[in-house]
Amino acid sequence: MRNSLMDRAAGNQIDVILTHPRHQQGLRTLIELIADLRRCRLAADLYEFQEQLFRLVLEIEQRRSEISRVVKRLRKPGGTLPQGAPDLGTDLDPSDLDSWMLEDEVYERIWRQLKSIGDALAWRSFGYDRRVIMALSRNASPGIMHGKDGLTKEREVIASAWRDNSEFVLHHDLTAALRVGDLSVFRADGSVLLHEVKTNSNRRIRKQDQLLIDTSTVLADEGTLPSGITPVRTQIPLVTNLRGLREVLGLAHERTGIQAGVVSPGRAVVAASQYTAAQYYREDTFGARFSADLARCQRRIGIQSPEHTLKMTSLDSAARWPARPPWAIYPLAPDVAASLIADAMFFFVCMSPDAIIRQLADVGVLAEWMQPLDGTEDWTKPLLRVAATTGNRLWFTSLNPEAIASLMLEFIDLRSWSRQVALMLGGDVPAGTRPWPCFSDEYRTWA
């Protein structure tokens, strides 16, 4: 169970990573950043917050670059530590490649954790409008900004817009979610301008410019994005079971480190606080207790076989899925949200596949699972086929695993989610469209 934290981390590396001094310092920093972001009210607050985040991210990226240099050197036959190598953050052997591979793992995680705070800043800046986040995430990740051509120019644009016009400019490189354009300029009239910065205007790439124009047009006037996806804002109110998640996480931290509970019909969650659990469990007993609680919860929600269940986890997910809401905006206390980001706390949520089929049927949608639900699901292929009849026409489509992930990890009320699926099959969405439905009042849910 504990090794599911990171598939690439073996043996006791998970404990070493979580107790690494820089990782623990990073957790404290995350708590402060989340609290600071939630206190932001004015453009000036957002500007100062972004400046603070920029310094932190750049520092970590520089450190990652130094570690990478050492790793490359040690990987060579007979490789030794390069001159001027940074100090290793642990008591491990600095001449051992594995020591630096672990150090690289730690700083890669810290980098993603800070980027998830950047994602929270983006959601906050755009009023928690999922359409915008989803639209701007449909591109390849730009990678790190340390040493990037054009970084100085981007920073100049941000500074001058604030100095000259008191306009906050969101820097996309601080996020994992925003991948279209370099900057978002929040103008005094309430509009937002997407900006692609080039140090040399002769080097502009027509494909990038067209992507920016097409994306901006869809966000302003609706329509289909260049990726083929059509954002659809529904009038169905967003209802969630996040209160149940908050209560289970709180009890896990306050009690013995593990807590399970059924938070709604057909949905259960098992949460763990790793630092609390360390006081009550050994590694083997922790895994056994967690697995036993998970199995018991699955039975309570009507799951008869582990070969037919839906199960997802929060583990090691910070800044990995650009269109998902980051943990920092969940309605959780800053220390709990930060702990989820850093995996000091985590949870598994399971749902009954049969309960989902029944609820869809209640709103007039016929559904069937397209893959075995035994933990071997292929996330690149459709997972659920849905169909509904309107008049004399049959409307059908398939849902990819990410659509199920939003239901489960965002704890969306199953009936509300099912009504949204039914709406997409109601005949109002043109045939051949790949709709991405968004709740209209989503801003009310997030912190």
PDB file of N, CA and C in Angstrom, residues 354-368 384-390 394-399 414-415 417-426:
ATOM      1  N   ASP A 354     -22.053  -0.463  -9.992  1.00  0.00           N
ATOM      2  CA  ASP A 354     -23.473  -0.740 -10.175  1.00  0.00           C
ATOM      3  C   ASP A 354     -24.325   0.438  -9.716  1.00  0.00           C
ATOM      4  N   ALA A 355     -23.885   1.134  -8.661  1.00  0.00           N
ATOM      5  CA  ALA A 355     -24.636   2.309  -8.189  1.00  0.00           C
ATOM      6  C   ALA A 355     -24.628   3.407  -9.248  1.00  0.00           C
ATOM      7  N   ILE A 356     -23.518   3.552  -9.957  1.00  0.00           N
ATOM      8  CA  ILE A 356     -23.439   4.558 -11.022  1.00  0.00           C
ATOM      9  C   ILE A 356     -24.399   4.200 -12.153  1.00  0.00           C
ATOM     10  N   ILE A 357     -24.430   2.931 -12.557  1.00  0.00           N
ATOM     11  CA  ILE A 357     -25.333   2.497 -13.622  1.00  0.00           C
ATOM     12  C   ILE A 357     -26.784   2.731 -13.216  1.00  0.00           C
ATOM     13  N   ARG A 358     -27.118   2.423 -11.956  1.00  0.00           N
ATOM     14  CA  ARG A 358     -28.499   2.598 -11.491  1.00  0.00           C
ATOM     15  C   ARG A 358     -28.900   4.065 -11.475  1.00  0.00           C
ATOM     16  N   GLN A 359     -28.014   4.928 -11.005  1.00  0.00           N
ATOM     17  CA  GLN A 359     -28.352   6.344 -10.936  1.00  0.00           C
ATOM     18  C   GLN A 359     -28.523   6.934 -12.334  1.00  0.00           C
ATOM     19  N   LEU A 360     -27.674   6.538 -13.271  1.00  0.00           N
ATOM     20  CA  LEU A 360     -27.835   6.991 -14.648  1.00  0.00           C
ATOM     21  C   LEU A 360     -29.172   6.524 -15.211  1.00  0.00           C
ATOM     22  N   ALA A 361     -29.553   5.292 -14.901  1.00  0.00           N
ATOM     23  CA  ALA A 361     -30.839   4.776 -15.380  1.00  0.00           C
ATOM     24  C   ALA A 361     -32.000   5.592 -14.822  1.00  0.00           C
ATOM     25  N   ASP A 362     -31.871   6.060 -13.595  1.00  0.00           N
ATOM     26  CA  ASP A 362     -32.938   6.857 -12.970  1.00  0.00           C
ATOM     27  C   ASP A 362     -33.185   8.166 -13.696  1.00  0.00           C
ATOM     28  N   VAL A 363     -32.162   8.686 -14.420  1.00  0.00           N
ATOM     29  CA  VAL A 363     -32.348   9.940 -15.162  1.00  0.00           C
ATOM     30  C   VAL A 363     -32.473   9.672 -16.662  1.00  0.00           C
ATOM     31  N   GLY A 364     -32.763   8.410 -17.028  1.00  0.00           N
ATOM     32  CA  GLY A 364     -33.042   8.082 -18.418  1.00  0.00           C
ATOM     33  C   GLY A 364     -31.845   7.760 -19.273  1.00  0.00           C
ATOM     34  N   VAL A 365     -30.713   7.413 -18.658  1.00  0.00           N
ATOM     35  CA  VAL A 365     -29.502   7.104 -19.411  1.00  0.00           C
ATOM     36  C   VAL A 365     -29.160   5.626 -19.249  1.00  0.00           C
ATOM     37  N   LEU A 366     -29.022   4.936 -20.366  1.00  0.00           N
ATOM     38  CA  LEU A 366     -28.564   3.552 -20.348  1.00  0.00           C
ATOM     39  C   LEU A 366     -27.045   3.561 -20.399  1.00  0.00           C
ATOM     40  N   ALA A 367     -26.420   2.741 -19.591  1.00  0.00           N
ATOM     41  CA  ALA A 367     -24.958   2.776 -19.508  1.00  0.00           C
ATOM     42  C   ALA A 367     -24.400   1.379 -19.322  1.00  0.00           C
ATOM     43  N   GLU A 368     -23.176   1.198 -19.814  1.00  0.00           N
ATOM     44  CA  GLU A 368     -22.459  -0.054 -19.582  1.00  0.00           C
ATOM     45  C   GLU A 368     -20.965   0.233 -19.544  1.00  0.00           C
ATOM     46  N   LEU A 384     -16.789   4.246 -20.080  1.00  0.00           N
ATOM     47  CA  LEU A 384     -18.230   4.052 -19.860  1.00  0.00           C
ATOM     48  C   LEU A 384     -18.996   4.491 -21.103  1.00  0.00           C
ATOM     49  N   ARG A 385     -19.849   3.629 -21.643  1.00  0.00           N
ATOM     50  CA  ARG A 385     -20.710   3.970 -22.769  1.00  0.00           C
ATOM     51  C   ARG A 385     -22.075   4.388 -22.232  1.00  0.00           C
ATOM     52  N   VAL A 386     -22.596   5.500 -22.711  1.00  0.00           N
ATOM     53  CA  VAL A 386     -23.888   6.014 -22.252  1.00  0.00           C
ATOM     54  C   VAL A 386     -24.753   6.326 -23.462  1.00  0.00           C
ATOM     55  N   ALA A 387     -26.067   6.177 -23.300  1.00  0.00           N
ATOM     56  CA  ALA A 387     -26.998   6.434 -24.395  1.00  0.00           C
ATOM     57  C   ALA A 387     -28.347   6.859 -23.825  1.00  0.00           C
ATOM     58  N   ALA A 388     -29.068   7.666 -24.593  1.00  0.00           N
ATOM     59  CA  ALA A 388     -30.399   8.111 -24.193  1.00  0.00           C
ATOM     60  C   ALA A 388     -31.208   8.397 -25.444  1.00  0.00           C
ATOM     61  N   THR A 389     -32.516   8.257 -25.315  1.00  0.00           N
ATOM     62  CA  THR A 389     -33.419   8.483 -26.439  1.00  0.00           C
ATOM     63  C   THR A 389     -34.151   9.806 -26.266  1.00  0.00           C
ATOM     64  N   THR A 390     -34.141  10.621 -27.317  1.00  0.00           N
ATOM     65  CA  THR A 390     -34.890  11.872 -27.343  1.00  0.00           C
ATOM     66  C   THR A 390     -35.756  11.856 -28.595  1.00  0.00           C
ATOM     67  N   LEU A 394     -31.699   8.239 -31.057  1.00  0.00           N
ATOM     68  CA  LEU A 394     -30.847   7.681 -30.002  1.00  0.00           C
ATOM     69  C   LEU A 394     -29.535   8.447 -30.000  1.00  0.00           C
ATOM     70  N   TRP A 395     -29.212   9.027 -28.866  1.00  0.00           N
ATOM     71  CA  TRP A 395     -27.956   9.758 -28.703  1.00  0.00           C
ATOM     72  C   TRP A 395     -27.039   8.922 -27.820  1.00  0.00           C
ATOM     73  N   PHE A 396     -25.803   8.792 -28.231  1.00  0.00           N
ATOM     74  CA  PHE A 396     -24.882   7.984 -27.434  1.00  0.00           C
ATOM     75  C   PHE A 396     -23.477   8.563 -27.534  1.00  0.00           C
ATOM     76  N   THR A 397     -22.684   8.251 -26.527  1.00  0.00           N
ATOM     77  CA  THR A 397     -21.280   8.655 -26.502  1.00  0.00           C
ATOM     78  C   THR A 397     -20.556   7.778 -25.500  1.00  0.00           C
ATOM     79  N   SER A 398     -19.278   7.987 -25.353  1.00  0.00           N
ATOM     80  CA  SER A 398     -18.517   7.257 -24.342  1.00  0.00           C
ATOM     81  C   SER A 398     -17.769   8.257 -23.474  1.00  0.00           C
ATOM     82  N   LEU A 399     -17.596   7.908 -22.234  1.00  0.00           N
ATOM     83  CA  LEU A 399     -16.896   8.765 -21.277  1.00  0.00           C
ATOM     84  C   LEU A 399     -15.507   8.200 -21.027  1.00  0.00           C
ATOM     85  N   LEU A 414     -23.570  12.063  -7.001  1.00  0.00           N
ATOM     86  CA  LEU A 414     -23.809  11.154  -8.118  1.00  0.00           C
ATOM     87  C   LEU A 414     -25.044  11.549  -8.924  1.00  0.00           C
ATOM     88  N   ARG A 415     -26.084  12.010  -8.269  1.00  0.00           N
ATOM     89  CA  ARG A 415     -27.283  12.405  -9.016  1.00  0.00           C
ATOM     90  C   ARG A 415     -27.003  13.651  -9.865  1.00  0.00           C
ATOM     91  N   TRP A 417     -24.153  14.614 -11.092  1.00  0.00           N
ATOM     92  CA  TRP A 417     -23.283  14.181 -12.190  1.00  0.00           C
ATOM     93  C   TRP A 417     -24.093  13.449 -13.252  1.00  0.00           C
ATOM     94  N   SER A 418     -24.995  12.588 -12.821  1.00  0.00           N
ATOM     95  CA  SER A 418     -25.812  11.827 -13.767  1.00  0.00           C
ATOM     96  C   SER A 418     -26.741  12.748 -14.556  1.00  0.00           C
ATOM     97  N   ARG A 419     -27.294  13.756 -13.913  1.00  0.00           N
ATOM     98  CA  ARG A 419     -28.149  14.714 -14.622  1.00  0.00           C
ATOM     99  C   ARG A 419     -27.351  15.457 -15.689  1.00  0.00           C
ATOM    100  N   GLN A 420     -26.088  15.741 -15.395  1.00  0.00           N
ATOM    101  CA  GLN A 420     -25.263  16.439 -16.376  1.00  0.00           C
ATOM    102  C   GLN A 420     -24.979  15.544 -17.586  1.00  0.00           C
ATOM    103  N   VAL A 421     -24.732  14.256 -17.318  1.00  0.00           N
ATOM    104  CA  VAL A 421     -24.546  13.305 -18.422  1.00  0.00           C
ATOM    105  C   VAL A 421     -25.806  13.242 -19.266  1.00  0.00           C
ATOM    106  N   ALA A 422     -26.977  13.177 -18.612  1.00  0.00           N
ATOM    107  CA  ALA A 422     -28.244  13.117 -19.347  1.00  0.00           C
ATOM    108  C   ALA A 422     -28.444  14.358 -20.205  1.00  0.00           C
ATOM    109  N   LEU A 423     -28.043  15.512 -19.688  1.00  0.00           N
ATOM    110  CA  LEU A 423     -28.188  16.757 -20.433  1.00  0.00           C
ATOM    111  C   LEU A 423     -27.351  16.732 -21.705  1.00  0.00           C
ATOM    112  N   MET A 424     -26.149  16.149 -21.626  1.00  0.00           N
ATOM    113  CA  MET A 424     -25.290  16.070 -22.805  1.00  0.00           C
ATOM    114  C   MET A 424     -25.885  15.150 -23.876  1.00  0.00           C
ATOM    115  N   LEU A 425     -26.818  14.282 -23.474  1.00  0.00           N
ATOM    116  CA  LEU A 425     -27.452  13.356 -24.406  1.00  0.00           C
ATOM    117  C   LEU A 425     -28.865  13.791 -24.768  1.00  0.00           C
ATOM    118  N   GLY A 426     -29.198  15.038 -24.409  1.00  0.00           N
ATOM    119  CA  GLY A 426     -30.573  15.514 -24.599  1.00  0.00           C
ATOM    120  C   GLY A 426     -30.886  16.054 -25.974  1.00  0.00           C
TER     121      GLY A 426
END
